[in-house]
Amino acid sequence: MKRWTLLSLALSLVLAPGLDRAVRAEQQPVRATLDKAAPGFMLTDARGNEHSLADYKGKFVVLEWTNMDCPFVKKHYKSGNMQKLQKTFTKQGVVWLRISSSAVNTQGYFPTADIKRRVKEDKAMQTAYLIDTAGTVGRMYGARTTPHMFVIDPEGMLIYAGGIDDKPSAKLETIDGATNYVSECLQAAMNDKPVRLKTAPPYGCAIKYAKK
Amino acid sequence: MILAAVAYWSFAPAAAPAARPHTEKVRAELVSEVTSVRPGHPFWVAVRLDMTDGWHVNWINPGDAGLAPTVDWQLPGGFEAGDIQWPYPERFTLPELSIFGYERSVLLMVEIRPPDAFAADRVALEARVDWLACREVCIPGEARVRIELPVAPSRPAMDVKWASEFVATRRRIPKVSSTWRFSARLTDEHIIINAVPSAGTVTRIEEMIFYPTAQGVIENAVTQELKQTANGYKLDIARARLSAGKPTRVSGVLVSREGWGHDEQKALEIDVPVE
């Protein structure tokens, strides 16, 4: 295995001497896959602090794609559902990263001051709110909707990717009685039990990606 | 204005158009293909959604984002409503994502089955319709729609106002083909659909698109590659990256821009086991 890596590295150096690693990485983008290592990333939060996925190795990490003006995201914040989940799990040591991949000047894009104000108004309890206006991390994870949820285990494996629950609707009254897949996944995995459902259709607003 | 609308509603004659509840982006109304109801004889109605320019609603599989409209019926005793007959959708492309749905207007046709006998001169059909209207942003909408029809023992007449829209919509509803045979297999990253016509079916297809009925089966935004084979066509479709397992069936709609060589039908049903 190692030998092959070295060989292919040597080959690629011979075959493409002018290409640096970044260019080659872009040609063969890393893509998140269930039950495989979650691709690493580095993003800046609304306070200007950098967060790398690698910083959180050894912990469960939730990635929540968000757009605070999307009616589906509003359903989960107006009802207090998302805050409750964030509180429940961050208290148990889970790292909760909210990511906005909205391009500049599209719905869901906010200047950092607005992010801080609105997160406070919502009483949101995420570990950090990360800004991905280029959409690099969103594309890498195949994030499509807001919300779209991902769970990474302490070994760094992607163990859930999909919808937040089984009630695809923007209506507030659909929160009660919904089966929350993120909660189900975390509860199982934190107790060394198998995760029943690793994916479910994500539902919500399309992520407003920047044009490539 | 409001008074006029109320007055119109109260005294509306039997076959008059239904009131049109307005929302900002989509108008919903209930329309009937026929002008009267005959006991024991099924007939077709449709929830007609009329979109503001540039806005769309979704197909049964919304694609990468969105939600399909839902219709919740309130019908007189003994009446039954069938499932929505979804016309094949259009594909809307956003950066990185593809959405399946309808622009301009769409008829969501439903068969209504009245009981063999009932005591009423008129029947009122009612439904609550929910949808998500999207352009760059999405806005949920809902309406209560209603239509009243007289009951008559004779064969109902077509409502000329809507007949052509029902005819055009029927052409967009996928059919099971008797002349084309489909099969499907998987590779690590692709679903490959083979389409083979029976002898004598002559057609040249330039563009074919597979729309899966379920979400999370394919990479919606990845271009599907059509190739001619010795005896038909082969469509290469990228499988969904974030899926938990392999599909065991391939179910959905195949749309050929050039049709399938025998009539005006552009959309055929496909529902085959994976080989």
Tab-separated table of C-alpha atoms in Angstrom:
chain	number	residue	atom	x	y	z
A	1	MET	CA	0.000	0.000	0.000
A	2	LYS	CA	2.710	2.416	1.088
A	3	ARG	CA	4.870	1.373	-1.787
A	4	TRP	CA	2.051	2.176	-4.220
A	5	THR	CA	1.563	5.602	-2.729
A	6	LEU	CA	5.247	6.327	-3.077
A	7	LEU	CA	5.271	4.952	-6.581
A	8	SER	CA	2.291	7.002	-7.678
A	9	LEU	CA	3.757	10.074	-6.026
A	10	ALA	CA	7.014	9.508	-7.900
A	11	LEU	CA	5.075	8.908	-11.124
A	12	SER	CA	3.014	12.015	-10.714
A	13	LEU	CA	6.138	14.043	-10.080
A	14	VAL	CA	7.629	12.661	-13.243
A	15	LEU	CA	4.479	12.999	-15.315
A	16	ALA	CA	3.332	16.361	-14.039
A	17	PRO	CA	6.329	18.262	-12.815
A	18	GLY	CA	4.606	21.627	-13.301
A	19	LEU	CA	1.540	20.801	-11.216
A	20	ASP	CA	1.681	21.551	-7.542
A	21	ARG	CA	-0.315	19.541	-5.053
A	22	ALA	CA	-3.154	22.052	-4.777
A	23	VAL	CA	-3.855	21.984	-8.484
A	24	ARG	CA	-3.856	18.208	-8.533
A	25	ALA	CA	-6.138	18.159	-5.488
A	26	GLU	CA	-8.613	20.332	-7.380
A	27	GLN	CA	-8.577	18.056	-10.405
A	28	GLN	CA	-9.369	15.039	-8.244
A	29	PRO	CA	-11.572	16.584	-5.565
A	30	VAL	CA	-11.802	14.793	-2.244
A	31	ARG	CA	-15.374	13.655	-1.726
A	32	ALA	CA	-17.028	12.678	1.508
A	33	THR	CA	-18.213	9.060	1.563
A	34	LEU	CA	-20.143	7.209	4.272
A	35	ASP	CA	-18.020	4.949	6.484
A	36	LYS	CA	-14.835	6.533	5.141
A	37	ALA	CA	-12.603	9.164	6.722
A	38	ALA	CA	-14.341	12.545	6.633
A	39	PRO	CA	-12.321	14.928	4.474
A	40	GLY	CA	-10.390	17.534	6.423
A	41	PHE	CA	-10.979	21.265	6.127
A	42	MET	CA	-10.107	24.593	7.668
A	43	LEU	CA	-12.674	27.400	7.932
A	44	THR	CA	-12.947	30.699	9.780
A	45	ASP	CA	-15.748	31.415	12.228
A	46	ALA	CA	-17.713	34.632	12.643
A	47	ARG	CA	-15.166	35.842	15.224
A	48	GLY	CA	-12.224	35.303	12.896
A	49	ASN	CA	-10.950	32.121	14.577
A	50	GLU	CA	-9.810	29.233	12.425
A	51	HIS	CA	-11.261	25.756	12.941
A	52	SER	CA	-9.735	22.663	11.449
A	53	LEU	CA	-11.591	19.356	11.507
A	54	ALA	CA	-8.317	17.766	12.611
A	55	ASP	CA	-8.485	19.855	15.833
A	56	TYR	CA	-11.477	17.802	16.909
A	57	LYS	CA	-10.103	14.311	16.385
A	58	GLY	CA	-11.184	12.117	19.283
A	59	LYS	CA	-14.585	13.799	19.521
A	60	PHE	CA	-17.894	13.368	17.797
A	61	VAL	CA	-18.408	16.222	15.329
A	62	VAL	CA	-21.731	17.358	13.848
A	63	LEU	CA	-21.730	19.459	10.682
A	64	GLU	CA	-24.945	21.421	10.185
A	65	TRP	CA	-25.308	23.248	6.857
A	66	THR	CA	-27.301	26.395	7.515
A	67	ASN	CA	-28.977	29.427	5.943
A	68	MET	CA	-30.677	31.535	8.592
A	69	ASP	CA	-33.244	32.908	6.089
A	70	CYS	CA	-34.306	29.525	4.727
A	71	PRO	CA	-37.823	28.552	5.895
A	72	PHE	CA	-36.675	25.010	6.721
A	73	VAL	CA	-33.828	26.266	8.901
A	74	LYS	CA	-36.246	28.693	10.546
A	75	LYS	CA	-38.547	25.788	11.390
A	76	HIS	CA	-35.806	24.156	13.433
A	77	TYR	CA	-34.701	27.389	15.160
A	78	LYS	CA	-38.131	28.994	15.777
A	79	SER	CA	-39.281	25.781	17.400
A	80	GLY	CA	-36.095	25.612	19.478
A	81	ASN	CA	-35.477	22.125	18.097
A	82	MET	CA	-31.976	22.795	16.771
A	83	GLN	CA	-30.874	24.672	19.909
A	84	LYS	CA	-32.102	21.774	22.042
A	85	LEU	CA	-30.082	19.289	19.999
A	86	GLN	CA	-27.011	21.525	20.101
A	87	LYS	CA	-27.320	21.925	23.867
A	88	THR	CA	-27.953	18.248	24.565
A	89	PHE	CA	-24.960	17.055	22.594
A	90	THR	CA	-22.384	19.810	23.129
A	91	LYS	CA	-22.927	19.230	26.885
A	92	GLN	CA	-21.770	15.659	26.281
A	93	GLY	CA	-18.613	16.808	24.487
A	94	VAL	CA	-19.878	16.749	20.916
A	95	VAL	CA	-18.440	19.480	18.657
A	96	TRP	CA	-21.206	21.169	16.679
A	97	LEU	CA	-20.092	23.113	13.603
A	98	ARG	CA	-22.640	25.168	11.675
A	99	ILE	CA	-21.464	25.891	8.160
A	100	SER	CA	-22.863	28.434	5.722
A	101	SER	CA	-21.857	27.794	2.104
A	102	SER	CA	-23.989	30.651	0.743
A	103	ALA	CA	-22.021	32.689	-1.790
A	104	VAL	CA	-21.508	36.400	-1.083
A	105	ASN	CA	-24.764	38.341	-1.536
A	106	THR	CA	-26.975	35.283	-1.779
A	107	GLN	CA	-29.607	34.186	0.729
A	108	GLY	CA	-27.919	32.931	3.881
A	109	TYR	CA	-24.813	35.067	3.448
A	110	PHE	CA	-24.326	37.583	6.268
A	111	PRO	CA	-21.571	39.927	7.369
A	112	THR	CA	-19.925	38.632	10.523
A	113	ALA	CA	-21.603	41.245	12.745
A	114	ASP	CA	-25.028	40.036	11.577
A	115	ILE	CA	-24.057	36.416	12.147
A	116	LYS	CA	-23.044	37.166	15.735
A	117	ARG	CA	-26.236	39.134	16.383
A	118	ARG	CA	-28.556	36.557	14.843
A	119	VAL	CA	-26.874	33.576	16.477
A	120	LYS	CA	-27.325	35.369	19.808
A	121	GLU	CA	-30.983	36.202	19.084
A	122	ASP	CA	-31.621	32.559	18.169
A	123	LYS	CA	-29.839	31.456	21.381
A	124	ALA	CA	-28.029	28.969	19.145
A	125	MET	CA	-25.614	26.672	20.987
A	126	GLN	CA	-23.231	25.534	18.230
A	127	THR	CA	-19.514	25.239	18.950
A	128	ALA	CA	-18.749	27.514	15.996
A	129	TYR	CA	-20.479	29.110	13.005
A	130	LEU	CA	-18.157	28.669	10.031
A	131	ILE	CA	-18.083	30.687	6.836
A	132	ASP	CA	-17.613	28.857	3.521
A	133	THR	CA	-18.593	31.477	0.912
A	134	ALA	CA	-16.469	29.756	-1.766
A	135	GLY	CA	-18.474	26.577	-1.153
A	136	THR	CA	-15.334	24.442	-1.060
A	137	VAL	CA	-16.276	22.481	2.036
A	138	GLY	CA	-19.933	22.216	0.998
A	139	ARG	CA	-18.933	20.733	-2.351
A	140	MET	CA	-16.450	18.383	-0.702
A	141	TYR	CA	-19.196	17.004	1.549
A	142	GLY	CA	-21.872	17.021	-1.163
A	143	ALA	CA	-24.052	19.290	0.992
A	144	ARG	CA	-27.224	20.162	-0.914
A	145	THR	CA	-29.803	21.622	1.358
A	146	THR	CA	-30.228	23.703	4.465
A	147	PRO	CA	-30.329	21.985	6.799
A	148	HIS	CA	-28.119	19.060	5.701
A	149	MET	CA	-26.527	17.123	8.558
A	150	PHE	CA	-23.318	15.110	8.866
A	151	VAL	CA	-21.953	13.188	11.860
A	152	ILE	CA	-18.274	12.277	12.233
A	153	ASP	CA	-17.112	9.825	14.900
A	154	PRO	CA	-14.020	10.222	17.154
A	155	GLU	CA	-11.937	8.195	14.661
A	156	GLY	CA	-12.817	10.734	12.001
A	157	MET	CA	-15.203	8.467	10.061
A	158	LEU	CA	-18.353	9.847	8.449
A	159	ILE	CA	-21.202	7.925	10.084
A	160	TYR	CA	-24.265	9.933	9.031
A	161	ALA	CA	-25.068	12.159	6.052
A	162	GLY	CA	-28.578	13.334	5.299
A	163	GLY	CA	-31.782	14.918	6.473
A	164	ILE	CA	-32.213	16.065	10.043
A	165	ASP	CA	-35.428	14.082	10.528
A	166	ASP	CA	-38.209	12.163	8.825
A	167	LYS	CA	-40.611	15.103	8.377
A	168	PRO	CA	-39.713	16.922	5.167
A	169	SER	CA	-41.716	20.086	5.700
A	170	ALA	CA	-41.240	23.743	6.599
A	171	LYS	CA	-44.167	23.619	9.034
A	172	LEU	CA	-43.414	24.172	12.683
A	173	GLU	CA	-45.983	21.587	13.794
A	174	THR	CA	-43.996	18.789	12.114
A	175	ILE	CA	-41.265	18.950	14.786
A	176	ASP	CA	-43.353	17.095	17.372
A	177	GLY	CA	-43.336	13.399	16.660
A	178	ALA	CA	-40.478	13.593	14.156
A	179	THR	CA	-37.710	10.995	14.382
A	180	ASN	CA	-34.485	12.989	14.591
A	181	TYR	CA	-31.785	11.072	12.738
A	182	VAL	CA	-28.861	13.073	14.115
A	183	SER	CA	-29.943	12.448	17.675
A	184	GLU	CA	-30.575	8.770	16.890
A	185	CYS	CA	-27.149	8.413	15.274
A	186	LEU	CA	-25.277	10.147	18.095
A	187	GLN	CA	-27.085	8.274	20.847
A	188	ALA	CA	-26.294	4.951	19.200
A	189	ALA	CA	-22.683	5.720	18.343
A	190	MET	CA	-21.911	7.263	21.758
A	191	ASN	CA	-23.117	4.039	23.349
A	192	ASP	CA	-21.114	1.829	20.979
A	193	LYS	CA	-24.265	0.655	19.276
A	194	PRO	CA	-24.675	0.354	15.510
A	195	VAL	CA	-26.166	3.347	13.730
A	196	ARG	CA	-29.555	2.243	12.360
A	197	LEU	CA	-29.780	4.752	9.547
A	198	LYS	CA	-26.699	6.288	7.918
A	199	THR	CA	-28.481	8.396	5.377
A	200	ALA	CA	-31.912	9.828	4.682
A	201	PRO	CA	-32.954	12.332	2.031
A	202	PRO	CA	-31.908	15.828	3.079
A	203	TYR	CA	-34.722	18.337	2.728
A	204	GLY	CA	-34.780	22.105	2.599
A	205	CYS	CA	-33.567	25.029	0.530
A	206	ALA	CA	-30.910	24.525	-2.121
A	207	ILE	CA	-27.512	25.744	-0.932
A	208	LYS	CA	-26.687	28.978	-2.748
A	209	TYR	CA	-23.262	27.941	-4.046
A	210	ALA	CA	-20.916	30.366	-5.753
A	211	LYS	CA	-20.595	29.776	-9.491
A	212	LYS	CA	-17.369	27.996	-10.301
B	1	MET	CA	-62.915	44.162	-4.386
B	2	ILE	CA	-63.152	41.707	-1.501
B	3	LEU	CA	-66.931	42.086	-1.416
B	4	ALA	CA	-67.139	41.425	-5.136
B	5	ALA	CA	-65.113	38.264	-4.736
B	6	VAL	CA	-67.285	37.016	-1.905
B	7	ALA	CA	-70.465	37.784	-3.842
B	8	TYR	CA	-69.148	35.990	-6.891
B	9	TRP	CA	-68.295	32.953	-4.814
B	10	SER	CA	-71.679	32.747	-3.117
B	11	PHE	CA	-73.697	32.887	-6.313
B	12	ALA	CA	-71.312	31.078	-8.613
B	13	PRO	CA	-73.228	28.902	-11.079
B	14	ALA	CA	-72.602	25.175	-11.303
B	15	ALA	CA	-69.829	24.948	-13.872
B	16	ALA	CA	-68.215	28.310	-13.211
B	17	PRO	CA	-64.476	28.365	-12.600
B	18	ALA	CA	-63.473	27.763	-9.008
B	19	ALA	CA	-62.334	30.655	-6.872
B	20	ARG	CA	-58.603	31.219	-7.098
B	21	PRO	CA	-56.964	31.579	-3.735
B	22	HIS	CA	-53.941	33.747	-4.249
B	23	THR	CA	-50.551	33.550	-2.719
B	24	GLU	CA	-47.585	35.517	-3.797
B	25	LYS	CA	-45.811	33.139	-6.145
B	26	VAL	CA	-48.248	30.355	-7.015
B	27	ARG	CA	-51.986	30.339	-7.653
B	28	ALA	CA	-53.751	27.053	-6.979
B	29	GLU	CA	-57.154	26.010	-8.214
B	30	LEU	CA	-59.108	22.806	-8.606
B	31	VAL	CA	-60.303	22.144	-12.152
B	32	SER	CA	-62.422	19.340	-13.572
B	33	GLU	CA	-62.212	17.721	-16.979
B	34	VAL	CA	-65.972	17.218	-17.006
B	35	THR	CA	-68.901	19.511	-16.236
B	36	SER	CA	-70.968	17.031	-14.210
B	37	VAL	CA	-70.616	13.946	-12.032
B	38	ARG	CA	-72.232	10.640	-12.987
B	39	PRO	CA	-72.666	8.190	-10.093
B	40	GLY	CA	-70.349	5.180	-10.370
B	41	HIS	CA	-68.263	6.718	-13.158
B	42	PRO	CA	-64.734	7.884	-12.365
B	43	PHE	CA	-63.606	11.221	-13.762
B	44	TRP	CA	-60.505	13.396	-13.719
B	45	VAL	CA	-59.825	16.569	-11.858
B	46	ALA	CA	-56.546	18.403	-11.378
B	47	VAL	CA	-54.933	20.740	-8.954
B	48	ARG	CA	-53.698	23.431	-11.290
B	49	LEU	CA	-50.684	25.386	-10.094
B	50	ASP	CA	-49.932	28.616	-11.898
B	51	MET	CA	-46.442	29.955	-11.160
B	52	THR	CA	-45.207	33.534	-11.314
B	53	ASP	CA	-42.491	33.885	-13.977
B	54	GLY	CA	-39.185	32.377	-12.926
B	55	TRP	CA	-40.660	30.388	-10.023
B	56	HIS	CA	-41.075	26.644	-9.956
B	57	VAL	CA	-42.625	23.897	-7.860
B	58	ASN	CA	-41.184	20.398	-7.554
B	59	TRP	CA	-41.781	16.980	-9.077
B	60	ILE	CA	-42.433	13.931	-6.826
B	61	ASN	CA	-38.626	13.717	-6.456
B	62	PRO	CA	-37.572	17.333	-5.996
B	63	GLY	CA	-33.967	16.619	-6.971
B	64	ASP	CA	-31.253	18.136	-4.808
B	65	ALA	CA	-33.551	20.441	-2.817
B	66	GLY	CA	-37.185	21.415	-2.426
B	67	LEU	CA	-40.370	19.503	-1.694
B	68	ALA	CA	-43.064	17.942	-3.861
B	69	PRO	CA	-46.528	19.525	-3.581
B	70	THR	CA	-49.040	17.583	-1.504
B	71	VAL	CA	-52.811	17.364	-1.900
B	72	ASP	CA	-55.013	16.434	1.020
B	73	TRP	CA	-58.603	15.695	-0.065
B	74	GLN	CA	-61.882	16.349	1.680
B	75	LEU	CA	-64.491	14.513	-0.374
B	76	PRO	CA	-68.177	13.689	0.054
B	77	GLY	CA	-68.945	10.294	1.662
B	78	GLY	CA	-68.110	7.323	-0.545
B	79	PHE	CA	-65.943	9.368	-2.950
B	80	GLU	CA	-62.339	8.292	-3.428
B	81	ALA	CA	-59.346	10.091	-4.898
B	82	GLY	CA	-56.502	8.302	-6.698
B	83	ASP	CA	-52.821	9.214	-6.602
B	84	ILE	CA	-51.393	12.244	-8.371
B	85	GLN	CA	-50.347	11.360	-11.932
B	86	TRP	CA	-47.080	13.301	-12.084
B	87	PRO	CA	-46.171	14.694	-15.504
B	88	TYR	CA	-42.472	14.320	-16.247
B	89	PRO	CA	-40.478	17.264	-14.915
B	90	GLU	CA	-37.990	19.782	-16.232
B	91	ARG	CA	-34.498	20.009	-14.815
B	92	PHE	CA	-33.339	23.322	-13.346
B	93	THR	CA	-29.638	23.754	-12.893
B	94	LEU	CA	-28.089	25.752	-10.056
B	95	PRO	CA	-24.382	25.914	-9.242
B	96	GLU	CA	-23.528	22.351	-8.106
B	97	LEU	CA	-27.195	21.231	-7.854
B	98	SER	CA	-30.124	20.190	-10.041
B	99	ILE	CA	-33.787	20.593	-9.212
B	100	PHE	CA	-36.669	18.653	-10.792
B	101	GLY	CA	-39.949	20.515	-11.213
B	102	TYR	CA	-42.341	22.637	-13.185
B	103	GLU	CA	-42.343	26.254	-14.299
B	104	ARG	CA	-45.269	28.292	-15.711
B	105	SER	CA	-48.164	25.948	-14.885
B	106	VAL	CA	-48.831	22.317	-14.139
B	107	LEU	CA	-51.886	20.093	-13.763
B	108	LEU	CA	-51.592	17.510	-11.005
B	109	MET	CA	-54.220	15.103	-12.276
B	110	VAL	CA	-56.151	12.871	-9.896
B	111	GLU	CA	-58.926	10.400	-10.652
B	112	ILE	CA	-62.055	10.838	-8.543
B	113	ARG	CA	-64.207	7.747	-8.059
B	114	PRO	CA	-67.797	8.533	-7.018
B	115	PRO	CA	-69.940	5.847	-5.376
B	116	ASP	CA	-72.532	4.017	-7.483
B	117	ALA	CA	-75.407	5.822	-5.875
B	118	PHE	CA	-75.761	8.892	-3.707
B	119	ALA	CA	-78.455	11.404	-2.907
B	120	ALA	CA	-77.252	14.852	-3.924
B	121	ASP	CA	-77.857	17.296	-6.762
B	122	ARG	CA	-74.401	18.753	-6.453
B	123	VAL	CA	-71.097	17.660	-5.003
B	124	ALA	CA	-68.282	19.750	-3.633
B	125	LEU	CA	-64.713	18.491	-3.913
B	126	GLU	CA	-62.214	20.149	-1.638
B	127	ALA	CA	-58.513	19.825	-1.029
B	128	ARG	CA	-55.772	21.430	0.923
B	129	VAL	CA	-52.697	21.957	-1.277
B	130	ASP	CA	-49.189	22.602	0.020
B	131	TRP	CA	-46.186	23.453	-2.107
B	132	LEU	CA	-42.768	24.996	-2.029
B	133	ALA	CA	-42.216	27.735	-4.587
B	134	CYS	CA	-38.577	28.390	-5.453
B	135	ARG	CA	-36.550	30.699	-7.616
B	136	GLU	CA	-33.233	31.621	-5.979
B	137	VAL	CA	-35.036	31.370	-2.662
B	138	CYS	CA	-37.895	29.132	-1.564
B	139	ILE	CA	-41.238	30.156	-0.083
B	140	PRO	CA	-43.720	27.590	1.234
B	141	GLY	CA	-47.312	28.148	0.138
B	142	GLU	CA	-50.685	26.579	0.754
B	143	ALA	CA	-54.265	26.948	-0.384
B	144	ARG	CA	-57.644	25.415	0.140
B	145	VAL	CA	-59.184	24.686	-3.251
B	146	ARG	CA	-62.760	23.708	-4.031
B	147	ILE	CA	-64.987	22.924	-6.962
B	148	GLU	CA	-68.705	22.251	-7.124
B	149	LEU	CA	-70.196	20.071	-9.815
B	150	PRO	CA	-73.828	19.108	-10.575
B	151	VAL	CA	-74.784	15.428	-10.429
B	152	ALA	CA	-76.377	14.035	-13.583
B	153	PRO	CA	-77.167	10.490	-14.730
B	154	SER	CA	-76.095	11.243	-18.320
B	155	ARG	CA	-72.596	10.976	-19.769
B	156	PRO	CA	-70.692	14.063	-18.596
B	157	ALA	CA	-69.575	16.654	-21.118
B	158	MET	CA	-65.945	17.776	-21.314
B	159	ASP	CA	-65.274	21.200	-19.925
B	160	VAL	CA	-63.965	23.023	-23.007
B	161	LYS	CA	-62.103	25.456	-20.812
B	162	TRP	CA	-59.694	22.782	-19.548
B	163	ALA	CA	-59.920	19.945	-22.083
B	164	SER	CA	-56.780	20.925	-23.990
B	165	GLU	CA	-54.713	21.242	-20.810
B	166	PHE	CA	-55.811	17.766	-19.706
B	167	VAL	CA	-54.873	16.380	-23.129
B	168	ALA	CA	-51.458	18.094	-23.049
B	169	THR	CA	-50.830	16.896	-19.484
B	170	ARG	CA	-51.730	13.273	-20.329
B	171	ARG	CA	-49.021	13.338	-22.967
B	172	ARG	CA	-46.497	14.241	-20.260
B	173	ILE	CA	-47.501	11.435	-17.904
B	174	PRO	CA	-45.011	8.552	-18.262
B	175	LYS	CA	-46.379	5.375	-19.822
B	176	VAL	CA	-45.273	1.765	-19.739
B	177	SER	CA	-43.822	0.971	-23.138
B	178	SER	CA	-44.779	-2.072	-25.131
B	179	THR	CA	-42.039	-1.498	-27.718
B	180	TRP	CA	-38.970	-0.624	-25.633
B	181	ARG	CA	-37.239	-2.976	-23.216
B	182	PHE	CA	-35.147	-1.528	-20.409
B	183	SER	CA	-32.518	-3.124	-18.203
B	184	ALA	CA	-30.110	-1.723	-15.644
B	185	ARG	CA	-26.777	-2.640	-14.124
B	186	LEU	CA	-24.326	-0.996	-11.743
B	187	THR	CA	-20.670	-0.195	-11.828
B	188	ASP	CA	-18.809	1.252	-8.842
B	189	GLU	CA	-19.833	4.780	-9.680
B	190	HIS	CA	-22.558	4.497	-12.292
B	191	ILE	CA	-26.003	3.164	-13.083
B	192	ILE	CA	-26.166	1.996	-16.672
B	193	ILE	CA	-29.564	1.776	-18.325
B	194	ASN	CA	-29.891	-0.110	-21.578
B	195	ALA	CA	-32.838	0.767	-23.806
B	196	VAL	CA	-33.628	-1.622	-26.630
B	197	PRO	CA	-36.478	-1.044	-29.076
B	198	SER	CA	-38.442	-3.891	-30.638
B	199	ALA	CA	-37.795	-4.534	-34.309
B	200	GLY	CA	-39.373	-1.926	-36.532
B	201	THR	CA	-39.230	0.924	-34.010
B	202	VAL	CA	-37.262	3.543	-35.838
B	203	THR	CA	-36.061	6.565	-33.972
B	204	ARG	CA	-32.913	8.573	-33.464
B	205	ILE	CA	-32.531	9.757	-29.883
B	206	GLU	CA	-30.131	12.611	-29.215
B	207	GLU	CA	-30.941	13.344	-25.609
B	208	MET	CA	-32.249	11.041	-22.913
B	209	ILE	CA	-32.616	11.852	-19.227
B	210	PHE	CA	-33.384	9.497	-16.363
B	211	TYR	CA	-35.345	10.962	-13.459
B	212	PRO	CA	-35.407	8.569	-10.481
B	213	THR	CA	-38.624	8.428	-8.463
B	214	ALA	CA	-36.678	8.391	-5.194
B	215	GLN	CA	-34.192	10.912	-3.864
B	216	GLY	CA	-30.591	9.989	-3.175
B	217	VAL	CA	-30.195	7.524	-6.054
B	218	ILE	CA	-28.157	9.534	-8.558
B	219	GLU	CA	-25.934	12.617	-8.688
B	220	ASN	CA	-28.641	14.873	-10.094
B	221	ALA	CA	-26.299	17.565	-11.394
B	222	VAL	CA	-23.913	15.272	-13.235
B	223	THR	CA	-24.481	15.067	-17.007
B	224	GLN	CA	-25.947	11.733	-18.112
B	225	GLU	CA	-24.096	10.260	-21.083
B	226	LEU	CA	-26.081	8.695	-23.907
B	227	LYS	CA	-24.385	6.303	-26.310
B	228	GLN	CA	-25.733	4.250	-29.184
B	229	THR	CA	-25.243	0.498	-28.917
B	230	ALA	CA	-25.576	-2.284	-31.475
B	231	ASN	CA	-29.265	-2.685	-30.720
B	232	GLY	CA	-30.327	0.480	-28.925
B	233	TYR	CA	-29.024	2.972	-26.415
B	234	LYS	CA	-26.999	3.041	-23.224
B	235	LEU	CA	-27.419	5.790	-20.640
B	236	ASP	CA	-24.617	6.293	-18.139
B	237	ILE	CA	-25.710	7.952	-14.888
B	238	ALA	CA	-23.537	8.897	-11.901
B	239	ARG	CA	-24.676	7.097	-8.716
B	240	ALA	CA	-25.279	9.124	-5.575
B	241	ARG	CA	-22.055	9.467	-3.631
B	242	LEU	CA	-23.691	9.745	-0.242
B	243	SER	CA	-25.704	6.562	-0.300
B	244	ALA	CA	-25.715	3.811	2.256
B	245	GLY	CA	-25.924	0.899	-0.134
B	246	LYS	CA	-26.493	-0.234	-3.678
B	247	PRO	CA	-29.886	0.198	-5.318
B	248	THR	CA	-31.600	-3.110	-6.094
B	249	ARG	CA	-34.103	-1.602	-8.532
B	250	VAL	CA	-33.947	1.277	-10.952
B	251	SER	CA	-37.285	3.083	-10.918
B	252	GLY	CA	-38.294	6.346	-12.484
B	253	VAL	CA	-38.921	8.066	-15.765
B	254	LEU	CA	-36.896	8.081	-18.972
B	255	VAL	CA	-37.447	11.140	-21.116
B	256	SER	CA	-36.310	11.192	-24.726
B	257	ARG	CA	-36.227	14.631	-26.280
B	258	GLU	CA	-36.948	13.084	-29.679
B	259	GLY	CA	-39.649	10.716	-28.395
B	260	TRP	CA	-39.622	6.936	-28.698
B	261	GLY	CA	-40.569	6.504	-32.313
B	262	HIS	CA	-44.250	5.646	-32.169
B	263	ASP	CA	-46.288	8.586	-30.922
B	264	GLU	CA	-45.893	11.947	-29.237
B	265	GLN	CA	-45.027	10.286	-25.919
B	266	LYS	CA	-41.678	11.548	-24.606
B	267	ALA	CA	-41.663	9.937	-21.152
B	268	LEU	CA	-41.661	6.212	-20.394
B	269	GLU	CA	-41.784	4.462	-17.060
B	270	ILE	CA	-38.836	2.352	-16.022
B	271	ASP	CA	-38.957	-0.029	-13.057
B	272	VAL	CA	-36.457	-2.856	-13.410
B	273	PRO	CA	-34.320	-4.925	-11.051
B	274	VAL	CA	-30.594	-4.291	-11.125
B	275	GLU	CA	-28.894	-7.134	-13.009
